[in-house]
Amino acid sequence: MKSRREIYFIIWSCLCLCVAAEHVNVTVKGGTSIAQTDDNFICATLDWWPQNKCDFNQCPWGEAGIFNLDLDNKILANAIKAFDPLRIRVGGSLQDQIIYEVGFGFRKCPHIKKMSYGMFGFSKGCLPMCRWDQMNNLFCKTGAKITFGLNALTGRRKSTVDSTLYEGDWDYQNALDFMIYTVSKGYKIDSYEFGNELSGTGIAARVEAEQYGKDMIILKNLVAELYQDPATQPMVLGPGGFYDKTWFDKFLQSSGPNVVNGLTHHIYNLGSGADKDLIYRIQDPHFLDQVAQTYKDISSSIKEFGPWAGAWVGESGGAYTSGGKGVSHTFANGFWYLDQLGMTSTFNHKVFCRQTLIGGNYALLNTTTFIPNPDYYGALLWHRLMGKNVLQTTHNASPYLRTYGHCSKKYPGISLLLINMSNSTNYNVSIVNDINFKDSEVILQREEYHLTPEGGNIQSDVLLLNGTPLKLTKSYDIPELKPMLVNGSETIKVAADSIVFVTIKGFKAPACAS
């Protein structure tokens, strides 16, 4: 006897039959991998923005900034813990205005305040060590992997001829005192990132590439001195800004070999969160493809000038200025987000940090209730299913069908991500192995995870998994994400406006053998 969930999904599948259906062969080249991600590719950010960070007559941050966030919230802890582990980047626009309440001669620890002539319209602020202790209590009990963004402007002065250019050497003393305190408390740091959006022309402030590279060497030496065990020594990341080829190439050359572990860049390719066309851009594969050139160029810079470093998307919320209200937190945003995960992985990016875990309109968790938004579950499924070896996956159908393949993280075999951005066409997908085996490949069963919006409304905050709404348990735990078990001889039915993860056990891919 079929369960209610299976019956619901059968009804939903039958309703989809009234929409035009197209058969597609998706070819997976499993002989060799084309790229490799980090095991913890999925990353989310925590930001410094205070309550009065407002844009477009809205203030979407509430109590979600680092200084105000309820670190004892059970949903928050469970949401982080579910990834086992989740990579978290602590940083953002105000990062280079934050000092740390530690070290000799420290007299006061000011709060961030609105200031019309301040950078981003705010004054400098201070992180009390008691707050840092509270944050690490959360990180410790949830097993999070932490990237901490350091203030890279301390000690510099504004240029007399260019108001955005900051000159002079970095004064590292306060950052050093902070790191010494962190080590003394036994807090685990996966990586330190140097500055935020100071590369190229900068956002509000900039530092020349040669100077930045010189200071990055200093940071690397400080980290090596404080963390002498190579097994626990944090990585050093930078520049955490928008890609500018000339600047990035000079930076890699000036910092030299084996200094930068991760070359971090930011992506906000959807434009402003206030743009009325945002919902359409998210569903336009031709528009989404435009950013691929940036990913390719970053990879080229690394190959030529920094082969010791890995490419990271250090921050990306899709739409800037806190994301789009009614769009960035809905099912529709998954078309952009999951497509970007797939695209960046093919360009050998190691990590993708989503702006934000909580805060703004683009959060993975609702800023007020902490209830997961649809993209949270998409990120969690990626993290659990998609392994680090990336496989070339192609098809000859409409560009509105996006396909990505990896070695499976769970079993011997492969995992696929299929995204249907069309609202009028269903796809019946057959998976083809490009390797010509003598024995025909027989797949008895596969696991499928069909993601659709409640009521068919792509701007819904409620996500259906195989037809069932995903809701927290009574104890505020993340619900179990159960797949449908499907006969391997059947095509994969990818409905209009849906996203499907598929794991195929036993799929013969030599690239996945190791």
Short mmCIF file of N, CA and C in Angstrom, two decimals, residues 184-321:
data_model
loop_
_atom_site.label_atom_id
_atom_site.label_comp_id
_atom_site.label_asym_id
_atom_site.label_seq_id
_atom_site.Cartn_x
_atom_site.Cartn_y
_atom_site.Cartn_z
N SER A 184 44.64 31.22 22.65
CA SER A 184 44.68 30.94 24.09
C SER A 184 43.40 30.29 24.59
N LYS A 185 42.29 30.60 23.94
CA LYS A 185 41.00 30.02 24.34
C LYS A 185 40.73 28.67 23.68
N GLY A 186 41.60 28.29 22.76
CA GLY A 186 41.42 27.00 22.08
C GLY A 186 40.35 27.03 21.00
N TYR A 187 39.99 28.22 20.52
CA TYR A 187 38.97 28.33 19.48
C TYR A 187 39.56 27.91 18.13
N LYS A 188 38.84 27.08 17.42
CA LYS A 188 39.33 26.57 16.14
C LYS A 188 38.94 27.50 15.00
N ILE A 189 39.92 27.92 14.24
CA ILE A 189 39.71 28.77 13.08
C ILE A 189 40.22 28.03 11.85
N ASP A 190 39.36 27.89 10.86
CA ASP A 190 39.75 27.20 9.63
C ASP A 190 40.58 28.11 8.73
N SER A 191 40.25 29.42 8.74
CA SER A 191 40.96 30.35 7.87
C SER A 191 40.73 31.78 8.32
N TYR A 192 41.72 32.62 8.03
CA TYR A 192 41.61 34.06 8.23
C TYR A 192 41.58 34.74 6.86
N GLU A 193 40.62 35.64 6.68
CA GLU A 193 40.52 36.39 5.43
C GLU A 193 40.95 37.83 5.71
N PHE A 194 41.68 38.41 4.78
CA PHE A 194 42.29 39.73 4.98
C PHE A 194 41.51 40.80 4.22
N GLY A 195 40.67 41.55 4.95
CA GLY A 195 39.95 42.67 4.35
C GLY A 195 38.72 42.25 3.56
N ASN A 196 37.91 43.25 3.24
CA ASN A 196 36.65 43.02 2.51
C ASN A 196 36.47 44.08 1.42
N GLU A 197 36.46 43.62 0.18
CA GLU A 197 36.16 44.45 -1.00
C GLU A 197 37.07 45.67 -1.10
N LEU A 198 38.38 45.42 -0.94
CA LEU A 198 39.39 46.47 -1.08
C LEU A 198 40.17 46.33 -2.39
N SER A 199 39.82 45.34 -3.20
CA SER A 199 40.54 45.08 -4.44
C SER A 199 40.04 45.97 -5.57
N GLY A 200 40.86 46.09 -6.62
CA GLY A 200 40.47 46.87 -7.79
C GLY A 200 40.11 48.30 -7.42
N THR A 201 38.94 48.75 -7.87
CA THR A 201 38.48 50.10 -7.53
C THR A 201 37.85 50.15 -6.15
N GLY A 202 37.67 48.98 -5.54
CA GLY A 202 37.14 48.91 -4.18
C GLY A 202 35.67 49.27 -4.08
N ILE A 203 35.10 48.98 -2.91
CA ILE A 203 33.75 49.43 -2.58
C ILE A 203 33.89 50.27 -1.31
N ALA A 204 33.86 51.58 -1.47
CA ALA A 204 34.05 52.56 -0.39
C ALA A 204 35.52 52.76 -0.02
N ALA A 205 36.35 51.75 -0.19
CA ALA A 205 37.78 51.88 0.11
C ALA A 205 38.56 50.89 -0.74
N ARG A 206 39.85 51.22 -0.98
CA ARG A 206 40.68 50.30 -1.75
C ARG A 206 42.13 50.41 -1.30
N VAL A 207 42.87 49.34 -1.58
CA VAL A 207 44.30 49.28 -1.29
C VAL A 207 44.99 48.79 -2.56
N GLU A 208 46.14 49.37 -2.87
CA GLU A 208 46.85 48.93 -4.07
C GLU A 208 47.30 47.48 -3.93
N ALA A 209 47.35 46.77 -5.06
CA ALA A 209 47.63 45.34 -5.06
C ALA A 209 48.99 45.01 -4.45
N GLU A 210 50.02 45.80 -4.77
CA GLU A 210 51.36 45.52 -4.24
C GLU A 210 51.40 45.66 -2.73
N GLN A 211 50.74 46.71 -2.21
CA GLN A 211 50.70 46.92 -0.77
C GLN A 211 49.92 45.80 -0.09
N TYR A 212 48.81 45.42 -0.69
CA TYR A 212 47.98 44.34 -0.13
C TYR A 212 48.79 43.04 -0.08
N GLY A 213 49.53 42.75 -1.15
CA GLY A 213 50.34 41.54 -1.18
C GLY A 213 51.42 41.55 -0.11
N LYS A 214 52.04 42.71 0.08
CA LYS A 214 53.08 42.86 1.12
C LYS A 214 52.51 42.57 2.51
N ASP A 215 51.31 43.11 2.78
CA ASP A 215 50.69 42.91 4.09
C ASP A 215 50.17 41.48 4.25
N MET A 216 49.80 40.85 3.16
CA MET A 216 49.35 39.46 3.23
C MET A 216 50.49 38.54 3.66
N ILE A 217 51.70 38.86 3.23
CA ILE A 217 52.87 38.08 3.66
C ILE A 217 53.04 38.19 5.17
N ILE A 218 52.83 39.41 5.71
CA ILE A 218 52.93 39.61 7.15
C ILE A 218 51.89 38.76 7.88
N LEU A 219 50.65 38.78 7.37
CA LEU A 219 49.59 37.97 8.00
C LEU A 219 49.94 36.49 7.95
N LYS A 220 50.45 36.03 6.84
CA LYS A 220 50.82 34.61 6.71
C LYS A 220 51.88 34.24 7.74
N ASN A 221 52.87 35.12 7.94
CA ASN A 221 53.93 34.84 8.91
C ASN A 221 53.39 34.84 10.34
N LEU A 222 52.45 35.75 10.64
CA LEU A 222 51.85 35.78 11.97
C LEU A 222 51.08 34.49 12.26
N VAL A 223 50.32 34.04 11.28
CA VAL A 223 49.54 32.81 11.43
C VAL A 223 50.48 31.61 11.62
N ALA A 224 51.55 31.57 10.83
CA ALA A 224 52.50 30.45 10.94
C ALA A 224 53.19 30.44 12.30
N GLU A 225 53.44 31.62 12.85
CA GLU A 225 54.10 31.70 14.16
C GLU A 225 53.17 31.28 15.29
N LEU A 226 51.89 31.67 15.18
CA LEU A 226 50.93 31.36 16.24
C LEU A 226 50.43 29.92 16.17
N TYR A 227 50.32 29.40 14.98
CA TYR A 227 49.81 28.04 14.77
C TYR A 227 50.93 27.21 14.13
N GLN A 228 51.79 26.64 14.95
CA GLN A 228 52.98 25.98 14.42
C GLN A 228 52.73 24.55 13.95
N ASP A 229 51.60 23.98 14.35
CA ASP A 229 51.25 22.64 13.87
C ASP A 229 50.58 22.76 12.51
N PRO A 230 51.21 22.26 11.45
CA PRO A 230 50.62 22.38 10.10
C PRO A 230 49.22 21.79 10.01
N ALA A 231 48.93 20.81 10.85
CA ALA A 231 47.62 20.15 10.79
C ALA A 231 46.49 21.06 11.26
N THR A 232 46.80 22.02 12.11
CA THR A 232 45.76 22.92 12.64
C THR A 232 45.97 24.37 12.23
N GLN A 233 46.96 24.62 11.41
CA GLN A 233 47.25 26.00 10.99
C GLN A 233 46.17 26.52 10.05
N PRO A 234 45.52 27.64 10.38
CA PRO A 234 44.48 28.19 9.51
C PRO A 234 45.03 28.60 8.14
N MET A 235 44.19 28.49 7.14
CA MET A 235 44.52 29.01 5.83
C MET A 235 44.45 30.53 5.85
N VAL A 236 45.08 31.16 4.87
CA VAL A 236 45.03 32.61 4.71
C VAL A 236 44.35 32.90 3.37
N LEU A 237 43.32 33.75 3.43
CA LEU A 237 42.48 34.03 2.26
C LEU A 237 42.50 35.53 1.92
N GLY A 238 42.26 35.83 0.65
CA GLY A 238 42.11 37.21 0.23
C GLY A 238 41.94 37.25 -1.28
N PRO A 239 41.54 38.39 -1.82
CA PRO A 239 41.30 39.67 -1.18
C PRO A 239 39.86 39.91 -0.75
N GLY A 240 38.95 38.97 -1.01
CA GLY A 240 37.56 39.16 -0.61
C GLY A 240 36.91 40.34 -1.30
N GLY A 241 37.14 40.47 -2.61
CA GLY A 241 36.57 41.60 -3.35
C GLY A 241 36.16 41.20 -4.75
N PHE A 242 35.75 42.18 -5.55
CA PHE A 242 35.31 41.91 -6.91
C PHE A 242 36.51 41.76 -7.84
N TYR A 243 36.39 40.82 -8.74
CA TYR A 243 37.53 40.46 -9.59
C TYR A 243 37.91 41.59 -10.53
N ASP A 244 39.18 41.93 -10.50
CA ASP A 244 39.81 42.87 -11.42
C ASP A 244 41.11 42.19 -11.84
N LYS A 245 41.20 41.80 -13.09
CA LYS A 245 42.32 40.96 -13.53
C LYS A 245 43.67 41.57 -13.22
N THR A 246 43.85 42.85 -13.57
CA THR A 246 45.15 43.49 -13.34
C THR A 246 45.50 43.48 -11.86
N TRP A 247 44.53 43.84 -11.01
CA TRP A 247 44.78 43.92 -9.56
C TRP A 247 45.05 42.53 -9.01
N PHE A 248 44.22 41.55 -9.35
CA PHE A 248 44.38 40.20 -8.80
C PHE A 248 45.72 39.58 -9.24
N ASP A 249 46.09 39.79 -10.49
CA ASP A 249 47.36 39.23 -10.98
C ASP A 249 48.54 39.86 -10.24
N LYS A 250 48.51 41.17 -10.07
CA LYS A 250 49.59 41.86 -9.35
C LYS A 250 49.65 41.39 -7.90
N PHE A 251 48.49 41.21 -7.29
CA PHE A 251 48.44 40.75 -5.90
C PHE A 251 49.09 39.39 -5.75
N LEU A 252 48.75 38.46 -6.63
CA LEU A 252 49.33 37.11 -6.55
C LEU A 252 50.83 37.16 -6.76
N GLN A 253 51.29 38.02 -7.66
CA GLN A 253 52.72 38.12 -7.92
C GLN A 253 53.46 38.77 -6.74
N SER A 254 52.84 39.77 -6.13
CA SER A 254 53.52 40.49 -5.04
C SER A 254 53.52 39.68 -3.74
N SER A 255 52.49 38.89 -3.51
CA SER A 255 52.46 38.06 -2.30
C SER A 255 53.34 36.83 -2.44
N GLY A 256 53.45 36.31 -3.65
CA GLY A 256 54.39 35.23 -3.93
C GLY A 256 53.88 33.85 -3.58
N PRO A 257 54.71 32.83 -3.82
CA PRO A 257 54.30 31.43 -3.67
C PRO A 257 53.88 31.06 -2.26
N ASN A 258 52.80 30.27 -2.19
CA ASN A 258 52.37 29.61 -0.95
C ASN A 258 52.01 30.55 0.19
N VAL A 259 51.61 31.77 -0.15
CA VAL A 259 51.12 32.70 0.87
C VAL A 259 49.59 32.64 0.94
N VAL A 260 48.95 32.84 -0.20
CA VAL A 260 47.49 32.82 -0.26
C VAL A 260 47.00 31.40 -0.51
N ASN A 261 46.21 30.88 0.41
CA ASN A 261 45.64 29.54 0.22
C ASN A 261 44.37 29.58 -0.59
N GLY A 262 43.56 30.64 -0.40
CA GLY A 262 42.31 30.77 -1.13
C GLY A 262 42.17 32.16 -1.71
N LEU A 263 41.98 32.23 -3.02
CA LEU A 263 41.77 33.52 -3.69
C LEU A 263 40.27 33.79 -3.71
N THR A 264 39.82 34.69 -2.84
CA THR A 264 38.39 34.91 -2.64
C THR A 264 37.89 36.08 -3.47
N HIS A 265 36.75 35.88 -4.12
CA HIS A 265 36.13 36.98 -4.88
C HIS A 265 34.63 36.97 -4.64
N HIS A 266 34.01 38.12 -4.88
CA HIS A 266 32.58 38.29 -4.60
C HIS A 266 31.79 38.37 -5.89
N ILE A 267 30.57 37.85 -5.84
CA ILE A 267 29.68 37.83 -7.01
C ILE A 267 28.29 38.32 -6.61
N TYR A 268 27.84 39.38 -7.29
CA TYR A 268 26.45 39.86 -7.16
C TYR A 268 25.94 40.12 -8.57
N ASN A 269 25.84 39.03 -9.34
CA ASN A 269 25.58 39.15 -10.77
C ASN A 269 24.13 39.44 -11.13
N LEU A 270 23.22 39.46 -10.14
CA LEU A 270 21.81 39.74 -10.44
C LEU A 270 21.47 41.23 -10.39
N GLY A 271 22.42 42.06 -9.93
CA GLY A 271 22.16 43.49 -9.84
C GLY A 271 21.54 43.87 -8.51
N SER A 272 20.85 44.99 -8.49
CA SER A 272 20.29 45.53 -7.26
C SER A 272 19.09 44.73 -6.78
N GLY A 273 18.97 44.63 -5.44
CA GLY A 273 17.81 43.96 -4.86
C GLY A 273 16.52 44.71 -5.10
N ALA A 274 16.62 45.99 -5.48
CA ALA A 274 15.42 46.79 -5.74
C ALA A 274 14.97 46.72 -7.19
N ASP A 275 15.72 46.03 -8.03
CA ASP A 275 15.40 45.95 -9.46
C ASP A 275 14.13 45.14 -9.67
N LYS A 276 13.16 45.72 -10.34
CA LYS A 276 11.89 45.04 -10.59
C LYS A 276 12.03 43.84 -11.54
N ASP A 277 13.14 43.79 -12.27
CA ASP A 277 13.38 42.67 -13.19
C ASP A 277 14.11 41.51 -12.53
N LEU A 278 14.36 41.60 -11.22
CA LEU A 278 15.14 40.58 -10.53
C LEU A 278 14.54 39.19 -10.69
N ILE A 279 13.23 39.06 -10.53
CA ILE A 279 12.57 37.76 -10.63
C ILE A 279 12.74 37.15 -12.02
N TYR A 280 12.85 38.00 -13.04
CA TYR A 280 13.02 37.49 -14.41
C TYR A 280 14.48 37.10 -14.68
N ARG A 281 15.40 37.86 -14.13
CA ARG A 281 16.82 37.54 -14.32
C ARG A 281 17.16 36.19 -13.71
N ILE A 282 16.57 35.90 -12.58
CA ILE A 282 16.82 34.63 -11.89
C ILE A 282 16.43 33.44 -12.76
N GLN A 283 15.45 33.62 -13.65
CA GLN A 283 14.95 32.54 -14.49
C GLN A 283 15.47 32.58 -15.91
N ASP A 284 16.44 33.48 -16.18
CA ASP A 284 16.95 33.66 -17.53
C ASP A 284 18.32 33.00 -17.65
N PRO A 285 18.40 31.82 -18.27
CA PRO A 285 19.70 31.12 -18.34
C PRO A 285 20.74 31.90 -19.13
N HIS A 286 20.31 32.67 -20.11
CA HIS A 286 21.27 33.45 -20.90
C HIS A 286 21.91 34.54 -20.04
N PHE A 287 21.11 35.17 -19.18
CA PHE A 287 21.65 36.16 -18.26
C PHE A 287 22.57 35.51 -17.24
N LEU A 288 22.16 34.38 -16.69
CA LEU A 288 22.97 33.71 -15.68
C LEU A 288 24.31 33.23 -16.23
N ASP A 289 24.35 32.90 -17.52
CA ASP A 289 25.58 32.42 -18.14
C ASP A 289 26.66 33.50 -18.22
N GLN A 290 26.26 34.76 -18.17
CA GLN A 290 27.22 35.85 -18.39
C GLN A 290 28.35 35.84 -17.35
N VAL A 291 28.06 35.43 -16.13
CA VAL A 291 29.07 35.46 -15.07
C VAL A 291 30.11 34.36 -15.24
N ALA A 292 29.86 33.40 -16.10
CA ALA A 292 30.80 32.30 -16.29
C ALA A 292 32.18 32.81 -16.71
N GLN A 293 32.22 33.92 -17.43
CA GLN A 293 33.50 34.46 -17.87
C GLN A 293 34.36 34.87 -16.67
N THR A 294 33.72 35.42 -15.64
CA THR A 294 34.46 35.79 -14.43
C THR A 294 35.06 34.57 -13.77
N TYR A 295 34.27 33.50 -13.66
CA TYR A 295 34.79 32.27 -13.05
C TYR A 295 35.96 31.71 -13.87
N LYS A 296 35.85 31.79 -15.17
CA LYS A 296 36.92 31.31 -16.05
C LYS A 296 38.17 32.16 -15.88
N ASP A 297 37.99 33.49 -15.80
CA ASP A 297 39.14 34.40 -15.68
C ASP A 297 39.86 34.22 -14.34
N ILE A 298 39.09 34.03 -13.27
CA ILE A 298 39.70 33.77 -11.96
C ILE A 298 40.56 32.51 -12.03
N SER A 299 40.02 31.47 -12.64
CA SER A 299 40.77 30.21 -12.78
C SER A 299 42.04 30.42 -13.58
N SER A 300 41.96 31.27 -14.60
CA SER A 300 43.14 31.54 -15.43
C SER A 300 44.20 32.31 -14.64
N SER A 301 43.76 33.28 -13.84
CA SER A 301 44.72 34.03 -13.01
C SER A 301 45.46 33.11 -12.05
N ILE A 302 44.73 32.19 -11.45
CA ILE A 302 45.35 31.24 -10.52
C ILE A 302 46.33 30.33 -11.25
N LYS A 303 45.92 29.83 -12.39
CA LYS A 303 46.78 28.92 -13.15
C LYS A 303 48.09 29.60 -13.54
N GLU A 304 48.03 30.89 -13.91
CA GLU A 304 49.22 31.60 -14.38
C GLU A 304 50.07 32.17 -13.25
N PHE A 305 49.41 32.71 -12.21
CA PHE A 305 50.17 33.46 -11.21
C PHE A 305 50.09 32.89 -9.79
N GLY A 306 49.17 31.94 -9.53
CA GLY A 306 49.04 31.43 -8.16
C GLY A 306 48.54 30.02 -8.09
N PRO A 307 49.22 29.06 -8.72
CA PRO A 307 48.72 27.68 -8.74
C PRO A 307 48.64 27.03 -7.36
N TRP A 308 49.23 27.66 -6.36
CA TRP A 308 49.16 27.15 -4.99
C TRP A 308 47.85 27.52 -4.30
N ALA A 309 47.06 28.39 -4.92
CA ALA A 309 45.83 28.88 -4.30
C ALA A 309 44.60 28.25 -4.96
N GLY A 310 43.52 28.17 -4.20
CA GLY A 310 42.25 27.70 -4.74
C GLY A 310 41.29 28.86 -4.89
N ALA A 311 40.41 28.81 -5.89
CA ALA A 311 39.42 29.87 -6.08
C ALA A 311 38.24 29.67 -5.14
N TRP A 312 37.82 30.73 -4.47
CA TRP A 312 36.65 30.72 -3.61
C TRP A 312 35.72 31.85 -4.02
N VAL A 313 34.42 31.58 -4.07
CA VAL A 313 33.45 32.67 -4.03
C VAL A 313 33.27 32.97 -2.54
N GLY A 314 33.89 34.05 -2.09
CA GLY A 314 33.91 34.37 -0.68
C GLY A 314 32.64 35.00 -0.18
N GLU A 315 31.83 35.52 -1.10
CA GLU A 315 30.53 36.11 -0.73
C GLU A 315 29.68 36.27 -1.98
N SER A 316 28.45 35.81 -1.92
CA SER A 316 27.52 36.00 -3.02
C SER A 316 26.09 35.88 -2.54
N GLY A 317 25.37 36.97 -2.68
CA GLY A 317 23.95 36.95 -2.34
C GLY A 317 23.06 37.10 -3.54
N GLY A 318 23.66 37.04 -4.73
CA GLY A 318 22.88 37.21 -5.96
C GLY A 318 22.63 38.67 -6.24
N ALA A 319 21.72 39.27 -5.47
CA ALA A 319 21.38 40.68 -5.62
C ALA A 319 21.98 41.47 -4.45
N TYR A 320 22.64 42.59 -4.77
CA TYR A 320 23.28 43.36 -3.71
C TYR A 320 22.29 44.27 -2.97
N THR A 321 22.81 45.01 -1.99
CA THR A 321 22.01 45.80 -1.04
C THR A 321 20.92 44.94 -0.39
#
